[in-house]
Amino acid sequence: MKPLIPTLLLLLLHHIHFSTSQSPSQPPTPSGPTNVTAILEKAGQYTTFIRLMKSTQVADQINTQLNNSQSNGLTLFAPTDNAFSSLPAGTMNSLTDQQKVALIQFHVLPTFMSVAAFQTASNPLRTQAGNANNGQYPLNVTTDGNRAVNVTTGVVNATVSNTVYSDGQLAVYGLDKVLLPLAIFGPASAAPAPAPSGGGKGSKPSSSASGDTSADGSGDASDSGVRDGKGLAMVGVLIWWLVRMI
């Protein structure tokens, strides 16, 4: 019986090896839908921008659009954490929720654009914040001989520091500054000058109100002349009447 034990073990091991080799291989795990915040999280240094994208729900809008078969792709300008920390203190806290949404949407182009496409782009570019032609959300890009991309808003000038991600449908470019749109951060229009208060302390009455026709009192002189003329006329009439009575 003992001589059979090694043989049985060999047969058992052979059976296990044969079964394992014949088992079908597991298919590769399919890649999930595009997630823009996951891309930025993997890249690092975009914590503030990610938080704003999530709080404004712009991240959800982007992911939904990217996973739509009819999408023309998207281009995202992502300011780094250093770009946000360079803003004046309290800048983001001073914005309303609606302005924060517009600010993040201002960093999104509704089409995929490669670095080479920026060289022939027609300015101003349209963003998801609104129409660029009305002067509120203009976004202009220029490139130099080294294919460096500069982005201007009318408020700030930013530079694309690197390409974070690009797959032909989504392009993510890192920025050294936050893109501030004119509609939110542009100079306020000048306030109209206040109307002069009437009758205030120390105010000088107008000549019409005082009855004067000139500053030197010529109006009073003319009035007295009229009164003297009327008096002479009455005296003449009285003398003429007395002569007739004699």
mmCIF file of C-alpha atoms in Angstrom:
data_model
loop_
_atom_site.group_PDB
_atom_site.id
_atom_site.type_symbol
_atom_site.label_atom_id
_atom_site.label_comp_id
_atom_site.label_asym_id
_atom_site.label_seq_id
_atom_site.Cartn_x
_atom_site.Cartn_y
_atom_site.Cartn_z
ATOM 1 C CA MET A 1 0.000 0.000 0.000
ATOM 2 C CA LYS A 2 2.836 2.379 0.843
ATOM 3 C CA PRO A 3 4.403 2.170 -2.648
ATOM 4 C CA LEU A 4 1.091 3.389 -4.089
ATOM 5 C CA ILE A 5 1.047 6.624 -2.051
ATOM 6 C CA PRO A 6 3.684 8.483 -4.118
ATOM 7 C CA THR A 7 1.934 7.413 -7.290
ATOM 8 C CA LEU A 8 -1.426 8.688 -6.042
ATOM 9 C CA LEU A 9 0.149 11.982 -4.994
ATOM 10 C CA LEU A 10 1.699 12.398 -8.413
ATOM 11 C CA LEU A 11 -1.615 11.732 -10.105
ATOM 12 C CA LEU A 12 -3.370 14.232 -7.802
ATOM 13 C CA LEU A 13 -0.804 16.948 -8.483
ATOM 14 C CA HIS A 14 -1.030 16.337 -12.216
ATOM 15 C CA HIS A 15 -4.833 16.649 -12.062
ATOM 16 C CA ILE A 16 -4.621 19.920 -10.154
ATOM 17 C CA HIS A 17 -2.079 21.339 -12.609
ATOM 18 C CA PHE A 18 -4.171 20.249 -15.601
ATOM 19 C CA SER A 19 -7.363 21.783 -14.153
ATOM 20 C CA THR A 20 -5.615 25.054 -13.390
ATOM 21 C CA SER A 21 -4.036 25.366 -16.808
ATOM 22 C CA GLN A 22 -7.356 24.727 -18.519
ATOM 23 C CA SER A 23 -9.348 27.264 -16.475
ATOM 24 C CA PRO A 24 -10.267 30.364 -18.521
ATOM 25 C CA SER A 25 -8.244 33.503 -17.752
ATOM 26 C CA GLN A 26 -10.051 36.414 -16.090
ATOM 27 C CA PRO A 27 -10.890 39.292 -18.452
ATOM 28 C CA PRO A 28 -9.141 42.597 -17.727
ATOM 29 C CA THR A 29 -11.074 44.943 -15.508
ATOM 30 C CA PRO A 30 -12.872 47.426 -17.777
ATOM 31 C CA SER A 31 -11.979 51.054 -17.275
ATOM 32 C CA GLY A 32 -14.761 53.065 -15.657
ATOM 33 C CA PRO A 33 -16.320 56.276 -16.951
ATOM 34 C CA THR A 34 -14.147 59.365 -17.114
ATOM 35 C CA ASN A 35 -13.923 61.125 -13.767
ATOM 36 C CA VAL A 36 -12.290 64.540 -13.939
ATOM 37 C CA THR A 37 -11.772 64.905 -10.192
ATOM 38 C CA ALA A 38 -10.066 61.514 -10.027
ATOM 39 C CA ILE A 39 -7.693 62.674 -12.759
ATOM 40 C CA LEU A 40 -6.872 65.834 -10.813
ATOM 41 C CA GLU A 41 -6.491 63.953 -7.540
ATOM 42 C CA LYS A 42 -3.990 61.610 -9.171
ATOM 43 C CA ALA A 43 -2.029 64.575 -10.521
ATOM 44 C CA GLY A 44 -1.877 66.298 -7.119
ATOM 45 C CA GLN A 45 -1.615 70.042 -6.286
ATOM 46 C CA TYR A 46 -5.238 70.760 -7.323
ATOM 47 C CA THR A 47 -7.009 70.300 -3.983
ATOM 48 C CA THR A 48 -8.729 73.705 -3.900
ATOM 49 C CA PHE A 49 -9.943 73.448 -7.474
ATOM 50 C CA ILE A 50 -11.292 69.948 -6.856
ATOM 51 C CA ARG A 51 -13.183 71.148 -3.784
ATOM 52 C CA LEU A 52 -14.759 73.998 -5.746
ATOM 53 C CA MET A 53 -15.669 71.717 -8.632
ATOM 54 C CA LYS A 54 -17.454 69.388 -6.255
ATOM 55 C CA SER A 55 -19.225 72.081 -4.200
ATOM 56 C CA THR A 56 -20.527 73.815 -7.336
ATOM 57 C CA GLN A 57 -21.432 70.455 -8.949
ATOM 58 C CA VAL A 58 -19.516 71.450 -12.068
ATOM 59 C CA ALA A 59 -17.548 68.202 -11.724
ATOM 60 C CA ASP A 60 -20.770 66.204 -12.116
ATOM 61 C CA GLN A 61 -21.725 68.234 -15.179
ATOM 62 C CA ILE A 62 -18.338 67.602 -16.759
ATOM 63 C CA ASN A 63 -18.415 63.863 -16.084
ATOM 64 C CA THR A 64 -21.942 63.583 -17.475
ATOM 65 C CA GLN A 65 -20.995 65.453 -20.624
ATOM 66 C CA LEU A 66 -17.798 63.449 -21.146
ATOM 67 C CA ASN A 67 -19.640 60.154 -20.922
ATOM 68 C CA ASN A 68 -22.259 61.284 -23.436
ATOM 69 C CA SER A 69 -21.649 59.690 -26.819
ATOM 70 C CA GLN A 70 -22.672 62.944 -28.531
ATOM 71 C CA SER A 71 -20.086 65.013 -26.677
ATOM 72 C CA ASN A 72 -17.485 67.029 -28.565
ATOM 73 C CA GLY A 73 -15.143 66.676 -25.643
ATOM 74 C CA LEU A 74 -14.020 69.262 -23.095
ATOM 75 C CA THR A 75 -10.970 71.293 -22.221
ATOM 76 C CA LEU A 76 -10.290 72.167 -18.590
ATOM 77 C CA PHE A 77 -7.905 74.793 -17.252
ATOM 78 C CA ALA A 78 -6.994 73.752 -13.720
ATOM 79 C CA PRO A 79 -5.350 76.337 -11.418
ATOM 80 C CA THR A 80 -2.925 74.879 -8.913
ATOM 81 C CA ASP A 81 -3.229 75.285 -5.156
ATOM 82 C CA ASN A 82 -0.474 77.895 -5.343
ATOM 83 C CA ALA A 83 -2.563 79.845 -7.858
ATOM 84 C CA PHE A 84 -5.456 80.038 -5.383
ATOM 85 C CA SER A 85 -3.190 80.921 -2.464
ATOM 86 C CA SER A 86 -1.832 83.834 -4.523
ATOM 87 C CA LEU A 87 -5.270 85.481 -4.634
ATOM 88 C CA PRO A 88 -5.928 88.358 -2.214
ATOM 89 C CA ALA A 89 -7.207 87.178 1.147
ATOM 90 C CA GLY A 90 -10.968 86.637 1.225
ATOM 91 C CA THR A 91 -11.385 86.589 -2.566
ATOM 92 C CA MET A 92 -13.251 83.287 -2.748
ATOM 93 C CA ASN A 93 -15.264 83.935 0.432
ATOM 94 C CA SER A 94 -16.569 87.178 -1.066
ATOM 95 C CA LEU A 95 -18.248 85.347 -3.961
ATOM 96 C CA THR A 96 -21.846 84.191 -3.987
ATOM 97 C CA ASP A 97 -22.667 80.580 -4.830
ATOM 98 C CA GLN A 98 -23.759 81.645 -8.310
ATOM 99 C CA GLN A 99 -20.498 83.507 -8.890
ATOM 100 C CA LYS A 100 -18.495 80.465 -7.790
ATOM 101 C CA VAL A 101 -20.329 78.337 -10.347
ATOM 102 C CA ALA A 102 -19.594 80.892 -13.073
ATOM 103 C CA LEU A 103 -15.946 81.083 -11.994
ATOM 104 C CA ILE A 104 -15.427 77.321 -12.318
ATOM 105 C CA GLN A 105 -17.373 77.146 -15.588
ATOM 106 C CA PHE A 106 -15.114 79.912 -16.900
ATOM 107 C CA HIS A 107 -12.266 77.370 -16.727
ATOM 108 C CA VAL A 108 -14.094 74.916 -19.020
ATOM 109 C CA LEU A 109 -14.185 75.003 -22.823
ATOM 110 C CA PRO A 110 -17.074 73.025 -24.393
ATOM 111 C CA THR A 111 -14.772 71.280 -26.914
ATOM 112 C CA PHE A 112 -11.566 69.281 -26.808
ATOM 113 C CA MET A 113 -8.527 71.381 -27.704
ATOM 114 C CA SER A 114 -4.995 70.103 -28.038
ATOM 115 C CA VAL A 115 -1.987 72.351 -27.496
ATOM 116 C CA ALA A 116 -1.541 72.582 -31.267
ATOM 117 C CA ALA A 117 -5.173 73.694 -31.674
ATOM 118 C CA PHE A 118 -4.511 76.793 -29.565
ATOM 119 C CA GLN A 119 -2.185 78.093 -32.281
ATOM 120 C CA THR A 120 -5.081 78.539 -34.714
ATOM 121 C CA ALA A 121 -7.867 79.217 -32.208
ATOM 122 C CA SER A 122 -10.218 82.118 -32.908
ATOM 123 C CA ASN A 123 -10.381 84.512 -29.961
ATOM 124 C CA PRO A 124 -12.267 85.047 -27.775
ATOM 125 C CA LEU A 125 -12.937 81.441 -26.851
ATOM 126 C CA ARG A 126 -16.361 80.443 -25.603
ATOM 127 C CA THR A 127 -16.482 78.943 -22.133
ATOM 128 C CA GLN A 128 -19.272 77.243 -20.255
ATOM 129 C CA ALA A 129 -19.700 80.384 -18.142
ATOM 130 C CA GLY A 130 -21.332 82.347 -20.951
ATOM 131 C CA ASN A 131 -20.983 84.043 -24.289
ATOM 132 C CA ALA A 132 -17.572 85.633 -24.810
ATOM 133 C CA ASN A 133 -18.854 88.180 -27.329
ATOM 134 C CA ASN A 134 -20.810 90.210 -24.786
ATOM 135 C CA GLY A 135 -17.616 91.323 -23.076
ATOM 136 C CA GLN A 136 -18.373 89.607 -19.752
ATOM 137 C CA TYR A 137 -16.527 86.300 -20.163
ATOM 138 C CA PRO A 138 -13.820 86.857 -22.793
ATOM 139 C CA LEU A 139 -11.054 84.264 -22.816
ATOM 140 C CA ASN A 140 -8.133 84.707 -25.192
ATOM 141 C CA VAL A 141 -5.245 82.318 -25.839
ATOM 142 C CA THR A 142 -1.922 83.009 -27.518
ATOM 143 C CA THR A 143 1.080 80.803 -28.220
ATOM 144 C CA ASP A 144 4.725 81.568 -28.813
ATOM 145 C CA GLY A 145 7.372 79.796 -30.830
ATOM 146 C CA ASN A 146 7.906 77.246 -28.067
ATOM 147 C CA ARG A 147 4.199 76.377 -28.100
ATOM 148 C CA ALA A 148 3.753 77.873 -24.640
ATOM 149 C CA VAL A 149 0.089 78.782 -24.110
ATOM 150 C CA ASN A 150 -0.890 82.053 -22.447
ATOM 151 C CA VAL A 151 -4.451 82.689 -21.323
ATOM 152 C CA THR A 152 -5.843 86.187 -20.709
ATOM 153 C CA THR A 153 -9.201 87.270 -19.298
ATOM 154 C CA GLY A 154 -8.977 91.058 -19.211
ATOM 155 C CA VAL A 155 -8.218 90.810 -15.491
ATOM 156 C CA VAL A 156 -5.300 88.354 -15.288
ATOM 157 C CA ASN A 157 -2.727 86.789 -17.586
ATOM 158 C CA ALA A 158 -2.050 83.094 -16.913
ATOM 159 C CA THR A 159 0.288 80.512 -18.404
ATOM 160 C CA VAL A 160 -0.319 76.820 -19.021
ATOM 161 C CA SER A 161 2.322 75.144 -16.863
ATOM 162 C CA ASN A 162 1.793 71.545 -18.017
ATOM 163 C CA THR A 163 -0.567 69.084 -19.647
ATOM 164 C CA VAL A 164 -2.184 67.120 -16.843
ATOM 165 C CA TYR A 165 -4.251 64.776 -19.010
ATOM 166 C CA SER A 166 -5.289 64.311 -22.635
ATOM 167 C CA ASP A 167 -7.103 61.401 -24.259
ATOM 168 C CA GLY A 168 -8.623 62.963 -27.373
ATOM 169 C CA GLN A 169 -11.865 63.748 -25.574
ATOM 170 C CA LEU A 170 -10.749 65.477 -22.385
ATOM 171 C CA ALA A 171 -7.765 67.795 -22.096
ATOM 172 C CA VAL A 172 -6.686 69.110 -18.691
ATOM 173 C CA TYR A 173 -4.070 71.852 -18.508
ATOM 174 C CA GLY A 174 -2.461 73.140 -15.333
ATOM 175 C CA LEU A 175 -2.462 76.917 -14.780
ATOM 176 C CA ASP A 176 -0.270 79.152 -12.656
ATOM 177 C CA LYS A 177 -3.129 81.592 -11.984
ATOM 178 C CA VAL A 178 -6.863 81.513 -11.410
ATOM 179 C CA LEU A 179 -8.817 82.790 -14.424
ATOM 180 C CA LEU A 180 -10.811 85.771 -13.131
ATOM 181 C CA PRO A 181 -13.609 86.874 -15.501
ATOM 182 C CA LEU A 182 -14.511 90.496 -16.143
ATOM 183 C CA ALA A 183 -18.140 89.852 -15.218
ATOM 184 C CA ILE A 184 -17.134 89.176 -11.603
ATOM 185 C CA PHE A 185 -13.749 90.807 -11.057
ATOM 186 C CA GLY A 186 -13.784 93.630 -13.610
ATOM 187 C CA PRO A 187 -13.622 97.278 -12.549
ATOM 188 C CA ALA A 188 -16.936 98.634 -11.314
ATOM 189 C CA SER A 189 -18.516 101.388 -13.358
ATOM 190 C CA ALA A 190 -17.987 104.897 -11.993
ATOM 191 C CA ALA A 191 -20.795 106.132 -9.770
ATOM 192 C CA PRO A 192 -22.654 109.248 -11.015
ATOM 193 C CA ALA A 193 -21.770 112.515 -9.304
ATOM 194 C CA PRO A 194 -24.276 113.446 -6.568
ATOM 195 C CA ALA A 195 -26.716 116.225 -7.415
ATOM 196 C CA PRO A 196 -26.060 119.524 -5.563
ATOM 197 C CA SER A 197 -28.256 119.914 -2.528
ATOM 198 C CA GLY A 198 -30.546 122.941 -2.591
ATOM 199 C CA GLY A 199 -30.861 125.318 0.343
ATOM 200 C CA GLY A 200 -28.014 123.797 2.238
ATOM 201 C CA LYS A 201 -26.079 125.653 4.915
ATOM 202 C CA GLY A 202 -23.791 128.224 3.366
ATOM 203 C CA SER A 203 -25.409 127.987 -0.057
ATOM 204 C CA LYS A 204 -25.717 131.191 -2.015
ATOM 205 C CA PRO A 205 -29.227 132.066 -3.211
ATOM 206 C CA SER A 206 -29.574 132.467 -6.936
ATOM 207 C CA SER A 207 -30.085 135.869 -8.461
ATOM 208 C CA SER A 208 -33.511 134.891 -9.764
ATOM 209 C CA ALA A 209 -34.642 133.895 -6.290
ATOM 210 C CA SER A 210 -33.527 137.206 -4.773
ATOM 211 C CA GLY A 211 -35.064 139.272 -7.536
ATOM 212 C CA ASP A 212 -31.670 140.599 -8.733
ATOM 213 C CA THR A 213 -30.829 140.529 -12.403
ATOM 214 C CA SER A 214 -27.103 141.079 -11.818
ATOM 215 C CA ALA A 215 -24.605 140.743 -9.027
ATOM 216 C CA ASP A 216 -24.065 144.526 -8.734
ATOM 217 C CA GLY A 217 -27.755 145.344 -7.985
ATOM 218 C CA SER A 218 -28.569 146.840 -11.375
ATOM 219 C CA GLY A 219 -31.984 145.273 -11.116
ATOM 220 C CA ASP A 220 -32.925 147.574 -8.196
ATOM 221 C CA ALA A 221 -31.703 150.666 -10.104
ATOM 222 C CA SER A 222 -33.901 149.899 -13.112
ATOM 223 C CA ASP A 223 -36.945 149.337 -10.897
ATOM 224 C CA SER A 224 -36.466 152.709 -9.184
ATOM 225 C CA GLY A 225 -36.097 154.419 -12.575
ATOM 226 C CA VAL A 226 -39.414 153.015 -13.693
ATOM 227 C CA ARG A 227 -41.099 154.264 -10.537
ATOM 228 C CA ASP A 228 -39.648 157.808 -11.015
ATOM 229 C CA GLY A 229 -40.853 157.907 -14.609
ATOM 230 C CA LYS A 230 -44.392 157.016 -13.591
ATOM 231 C CA GLY A 231 -44.352 159.750 -10.960
ATOM 232 C CA LEU A 232 -43.300 162.435 -13.447
ATOM 233 C CA ALA A 233 -45.989 161.366 -15.852
ATOM 234 C CA MET A 234 -48.659 161.739 -13.192
ATOM 235 C CA VAL A 235 -47.366 165.207 -12.285
ATOM 236 C CA GLY A 236 -47.590 166.263 -15.936
ATOM 237 C CA VAL A 237 -51.159 165.046 -16.236
ATOM 238 C CA LEU A 238 -52.126 166.935 -13.087
ATOM 239 C CA ILE A 239 -50.587 170.219 -14.395
ATOM 240 C CA TRP A 240 -52.372 169.789 -17.739
ATOM 241 C CA TRP A 241 -55.728 169.311 -15.939
ATOM 242 C CA LEU A 242 -55.206 172.416 -13.768
ATOM 243 C CA VAL A 243 -54.381 174.541 -16.842
ATOM 244 C CA ARG A 244 -57.621 173.389 -18.456
ATOM 245 C CA MET A 245 -59.578 174.341 -15.358
ATOM 246 C CA ILE A 246 -58.225 177.932 -15.283
#
